[in-house]
Amino acid sequence: MNRRYRKTIIAGNWKMNKLPSECKEYILRLKEKAAAAKWCDVVLCVPFTHLASAVKAARGTRIAIGAQNCHFADKGAYTGEVSCAMLADLGVKYVIIGHSERRAYFGETDLDVNKKVKAALDAGLRPIVCLGESLDIRENNAALDHIRMQLKFALKDITAQQLRKVVIAYEPIWAIGTGKVATAEQANEVGSAIRETLRAIYGARAARGVSILYGGSMSEKNAEGLLAMPDVDGGLIGGASLDTEKLGGIIEAARQELKGN
Ligand code: 13P
């Protein structure tokens, strides 16, 4: 992380877990931990059904609420879908886009991701754009090329001005929910490659302002080493975010790291 140029962001992704009625108590437990971490933005991404209660419970705290998906159209005949305008109207601030689970199980393409990123920005939401390679790709030494390609697709026609609102999350598929975490060096290598690609497209100034998160079996135990790396600006946390003690431990690790930054 680098406090001078960009925000540290610790974001929980509940995926399809917990009930709407559990948001209030969870946020009550987490809010002191979020309050203590001054330079760190704390985000909680919950299912659509939980958003209204989460936004309400998070009012007056340092926790911002995010969604886990959106549709790219503003409105229309898309039964079962939710637009970014709807999310923004609820008080949602972030939206995860292109998570590998959506790409794998729901056929989301790079083109969809790009359309969703544009829709999120148009609605005033901050997209958390997920990139990541499979084990196969990594073993074939093609991880960096794959990530660069996903990144370029996701940000096609996004301006430098818009980029200021974009958050990138590097989530190696082989590390998600497996307990197999990337080493700090691996996470940083990809983080640096992402920033290098951003620099080539948008220039050094715009690139250094982008927060690049790591996701994949991040926990209160391994967070410190990951967050110490210059191109790991935070985390996108699945399993460990279901427990406020664990997510709180990661926020605390970020706070400690930021003190010395
Ligand atoms: P885990 O932290 O459970 O590995 O999930 C990571 C993730 O997919 C966050 O979006």
Coordinates of C-alpha atoms and ligand atoms in Angstrom, one line a residue:
M1 CA 0.0 0.0 0.0
N2 CA 1.0 3.6 -0.4
R3 CA -0.9 6.1 1.7
R4 CA 0.5 9.0 -0.1
Y5 CA -1.1 8.2 -3.5
R6 CA -4.1 6.0 -2.9
K7 CA -6.7 4.7 -0.5
T8 CA -6.4 1.4 1.3
I9 CA -9.6 -0.5 1.0
I10 CA -10.7 -3.5 3.0
A11 CA -13.8 -4.9 1.4
G12 CA -15.9 -7.9 2.5
N13 CA -17.7 -10.0 0.0
W14 CA -20.4 -12.0 1.7
K15 CA -21.3 -13.8 -1.6
M16 CA -24.6 -15.7 -1.1
N17 CA -24.4 -16.0 2.7
K18 CA -26.2 -14.7 5.7
L19 CA -29.7 -13.3 6.0
P20 CA -30.9 -9.7 5.7
S21 CA -31.8 -9.7 9.3
E22 CA -28.2 -10.4 10.3
C23 CA -26.8 -7.1 8.8
K24 CA -27.6 -4.9 11.7
E25 CA -25.8 -6.8 14.4
Y26 CA -22.9 -7.5 12.1
I27 CA -22.4 -3.9 11.3
L28 CA -22.8 -2.9 15.0
R29 CA -19.9 -5.3 15.8
L30 CA -17.7 -4.1 12.9
K31 CA -18.2 -0.4 13.2
E32 CA -15.7 0.3 16.0
K33 CA -13.0 -1.6 14.1
A34 CA -13.8 0.5 11.0
A35 CA -13.8 3.7 13.0
A36 CA -10.3 3.0 14.4
A37 CA -8.8 2.6 10.9
K38 CA -8.7 6.2 9.8
W39 CA -6.9 5.9 6.5
C40 CA -8.6 2.7 5.4
D41 CA -11.9 2.6 3.7
V42 CA -14.1 -0.3 4.8
V43 CA -16.7 -1.7 2.4
L44 CA -19.2 -4.5 2.9
C45 CA -20.7 -6.1 -0.2
V46 CA -23.9 -8.0 0.5
P47 CA -26.6 -9.7 -1.6
F48 CA -29.3 -7.5 -3.2
T49 CA -31.9 -8.5 -0.6
H50 CA -29.6 -7.3 2.2
L51 CA -28.7 -3.9 0.8
A52 CA -31.5 -1.8 2.3
S53 CA -31.0 -3.0 5.8
A54 CA -27.2 -2.8 5.5
V55 CA -27.3 0.8 4.2
K56 CA -29.6 1.7 7.1
A57 CA -27.4 0.0 9.7
A58 CA -24.2 1.5 8.3
R59 CA -25.5 5.1 8.4
G60 CA -23.2 7.3 10.5
T61 CA -20.4 4.6 10.5
R62 CA -17.3 4.4 8.3
I63 CA -18.6 1.3 6.6
A64 CA -19.8 1.8 2.9
I65 CA -22.1 -0.7 1.4
G66 CA -21.6 -2.4 -1.9
A67 CA -23.5 -4.8 -4.2
Q68 CA -22.0 -7.9 -5.8
N69 CA -23.4 -7.5 -9.3
C70 CA -25.5 -5.2 -11.4
H71 CA -27.1 -5.0 -14.8
F72 CA -25.6 -2.7 -17.4
A73 CA -28.9 -1.2 -18.6
D74 CA -30.4 1.7 -16.8
K75 CA -33.9 0.1 -16.8
G76 CA -36.1 -2.0 -19.0
A77 CA -37.5 -5.5 -19.6
Y78 CA -34.8 -7.5 -17.8
T79 CA -36.7 -9.6 -15.4
G80 CA -34.8 -10.4 -12.2
E81 CA -32.1 -7.9 -12.8
V82 CA -31.0 -4.8 -10.8
S83 CA -29.7 -1.6 -12.3
C84 CA -26.9 0.7 -11.0
A85 CA -29.4 3.5 -10.7
M86 CA -31.5 1.4 -8.4
L87 CA -28.4 0.6 -6.3
A88 CA -27.3 4.2 -6.1
D89 CA -30.8 5.3 -5.1
L90 CA -30.6 3.0 -2.1
G91 CA -27.4 4.6 -0.9
V92 CA -25.1 1.8 -2.2
K93 CA -21.6 3.1 -3.0
Y94 CA -19.7 0.2 -4.6
V95 CA -20.4 -2.7 -6.8
I96 CA -18.3 -5.8 -7.5
I97 CA -18.0 -6.4 -11.2
G98 CA -16.7 -9.4 -13.1
H99 CA -16.1 -11.7 -10.1
S100 CA -14.7 -15.0 -11.3
E101 CA -17.8 -16.8 -9.9
R102 CA -20.0 -14.7 -12.2
R103 CA -17.7 -15.3 -15.1
A104 CA -17.6 -19.0 -14.4
Y105 CA -21.2 -19.8 -13.4
F106 CA -23.2 -17.1 -15.1
G107 CA -21.3 -16.8 -18.4
E108 CA -20.3 -13.2 -17.8
T109 CA -17.9 -12.0 -20.6
D110 CA -15.3 -9.3 -20.7
L111 CA -17.7 -7.3 -22.8
D112 CA -20.4 -7.6 -20.1
V113 CA -17.8 -6.5 -17.6
N114 CA -17.0 -3.4 -19.6
K115 CA -20.6 -2.5 -20.0
K116 CA -21.2 -2.9 -16.3
V117 CA -18.2 -0.8 -15.4
K118 CA -19.5 2.0 -17.6
A119 CA -23.0 1.7 -16.1
A120 CA -21.7 1.8 -12.5
L121 CA -19.6 4.9 -13.2
D122 CA -22.6 6.6 -14.9
A123 CA -24.7 6.0 -11.9
G124 CA -22.0 7.3 -9.5
L125 CA -21.0 3.9 -8.1
R126 CA -17.4 2.8 -7.6
P127 CA -16.9 -0.4 -9.5
I128 CA -14.6 -3.1 -7.9
V129 CA -13.4 -4.8 -11.1
C130 CA -12.2 -8.4 -10.5
L131 CA -9.4 -10.0 -12.5
G132 CA -7.8 -13.3 -12.0
E133 CA -6.2 -16.3 -13.7
S134 CA -7.0 -20.0 -13.3
L135 CA -4.3 -22.5 -12.1
D136 CA -3.9 -23.7 -15.6
I137 CA -3.1 -20.3 -16.9
R138 CA -0.7 -19.7 -14.0
E139 CA 1.1 -23.0 -14.6
N140 CA 1.5 -22.1 -18.3
N141 CA 3.2 -18.9 -17.3
A142 CA 0.4 -16.8 -18.9
A143 CA -1.0 -15.2 -15.8
L144 CA 0.3 -11.7 -16.4
D145 CA -0.8 -11.6 -20.0
H146 CA -4.2 -12.9 -19.0
I147 CA -4.7 -10.2 -16.4
R148 CA -3.5 -7.5 -18.7
M149 CA -6.0 -8.6 -21.3
Q150 CA -8.9 -8.7 -18.8
L151 CA -7.9 -5.3 -17.5
K152 CA -7.8 -3.7 -21.0
F153 CA -11.2 -5.2 -21.9
A154 CA -12.8 -4.1 -18.6
L155 CA -11.6 -0.5 -18.9
K156 CA -12.2 0.0 -22.7
D157 CA -13.3 3.6 -23.3
I158 CA -13.0 4.5 -19.6
T159 CA -11.4 7.9 -19.3
A160 CA -8.6 9.0 -16.8
Q161 CA -11.2 11.1 -15.0
Q162 CA -13.5 8.0 -14.6
L163 CA -10.5 5.8 -13.6
R164 CA -10.3 7.7 -10.3
K165 CA -13.5 6.0 -9.1
V166 CA -12.4 2.5 -10.3
V167 CA -11.0 -0.1 -7.8
I168 CA -9.2 -3.2 -9.2
A169 CA -9.2 -6.5 -7.4
Y170 CA -6.8 -9.2 -8.3
E171 CA -8.3 -12.5 -7.4
P172 CA -6.4 -15.6 -8.6
I173 CA -9.1 -18.3 -9.1
W174 CA -7.0 -21.0 -7.5
A175 CA -6.9 -19.0 -4.3
I176 CA -10.6 -18.3 -3.9
G177 CA -12.2 -20.3 -1.1
T178 CA -9.4 -22.9 -1.2
G179 CA -7.3 -21.7 1.7
K180 CA -4.4 -21.5 -0.8
V181 CA -3.3 -17.9 -0.6
A182 CA -1.0 -16.3 -3.1
T183 CA 2.3 -15.3 -1.7
A184 CA 2.8 -11.6 -1.0
E185 CA 5.3 -11.6 -3.9
Q186 CA 2.9 -13.2 -6.3
A187 CA 0.1 -10.7 -5.3
N188 CA 2.5 -7.8 -5.7
E189 CA 3.9 -9.0 -9.0
V190 CA 0.4 -9.0 -10.5
G191 CA -0.5 -5.7 -8.7
S192 CA 2.6 -4.1 -10.3
A193 CA 1.7 -5.5 -13.7
I194 CA -1.8 -4.0 -13.4
R195 CA -0.4 -0.6 -12.4
E196 CA 2.1 -0.8 -15.2
T197 CA -0.7 -1.4 -17.7
L198 CA -2.7 1.4 -16.3
R199 CA 0.4 3.7 -16.6
A200 CA 0.8 2.8 -20.2
I201 CA -2.9 3.7 -20.9
Y202 CA -3.5 6.6 -18.6
G203 CA -0.1 8.0 -17.5
A204 CA 1.8 7.7 -14.2
R205 CA -0.3 10.1 -12.2
A206 CA -3.7 8.4 -12.9
A207 CA -2.1 5.0 -12.4
R208 CA -0.6 5.6 -9.0
G209 CA -4.0 6.8 -7.7
V210 CA -5.8 3.5 -8.3
S211 CA -6.3 1.1 -5.4
I212 CA -5.5 -2.5 -6.3
L213 CA -6.8 -5.1 -3.9
Y214 CA -5.9 -8.7 -3.4
G215 CA -8.5 -11.4 -2.9
G216 CA -8.3 -15.2 -2.4
S217 CA -8.2 -16.8 1.1
M218 CA -7.1 -13.6 2.7
S219 CA -7.3 -13.8 6.5
E220 CA -6.4 -12.0 9.7
K221 CA -3.3 -14.3 9.7
N222 CA -1.9 -13.6 6.3
A223 CA -3.1 -10.0 5.8
E224 CA -0.1 -8.3 7.3
G225 CA 2.4 -9.8 4.8
L226 CA 0.1 -9.1 1.8
L227 CA -0.7 -5.5 2.8
A228 CA 3.0 -4.7 3.3
M229 CA 3.5 -4.9 -0.4
P230 CA 3.6 -1.7 -2.4
D231 CA 1.0 -2.8 -5.0
V232 CA -1.4 -4.5 -2.7
D233 CA -3.7 -1.7 -1.5
G234 CA -6.2 -3.7 0.4
G235 CA -8.2 -6.8 0.2
L236 CA -11.4 -8.3 -1.2
I237 CA -12.4 -10.9 1.4
G238 CA -14.9 -13.7 1.1
G239 CA -14.9 -16.4 3.8
A240 CA -13.2 -14.4 6.5
S241 CA -15.6 -11.5 6.0
L242 CA -18.5 -13.6 7.4
D243 CA -16.9 -13.2 10.9
T244 CA -16.5 -9.7 12.2
E245 CA -13.5 -10.8 14.4
K246 CA -11.7 -12.0 11.3
L247 CA -12.6 -9.1 9.1
G248 CA -11.8 -6.8 12.0
G249 CA -8.4 -8.5 12.3
I250 CA -7.7 -7.7 8.6
I251 CA -8.8 -4.1 9.2
E252 CA -6.4 -3.9 12.2
A253 CA -3.6 -5.3 10.1
A254 CA -4.2 -2.6 7.6
R255 CA -4.3 0.0 10.4
Q256 CA -0.9 -1.2 11.7
E257 CA 0.6 -1.2 8.2
L258 CA -0.7 2.3 7.5
K259 CA 0.8 3.7 10.7
G260 CA 4.3 2.9 9.4
N261 CA 3.5 3.8 5.8
Ligands
13P1 P1 -12.3 -16.1 -0.2 O1 -11.7 -15.0 0.7 O2 -13.3 -16.9 0.5 O3 -11.2 -16.9 -0.7 O4 -13.0 -15.4 -1.4 C1 -12.3 -14.4 -2.1 C2 -13.3 -13.7 -3.0 O5 -13.7 -14.3 -3.9 C3 -13.7 -12.4 -2.6 O6 -14.4 -11.8 -3.7

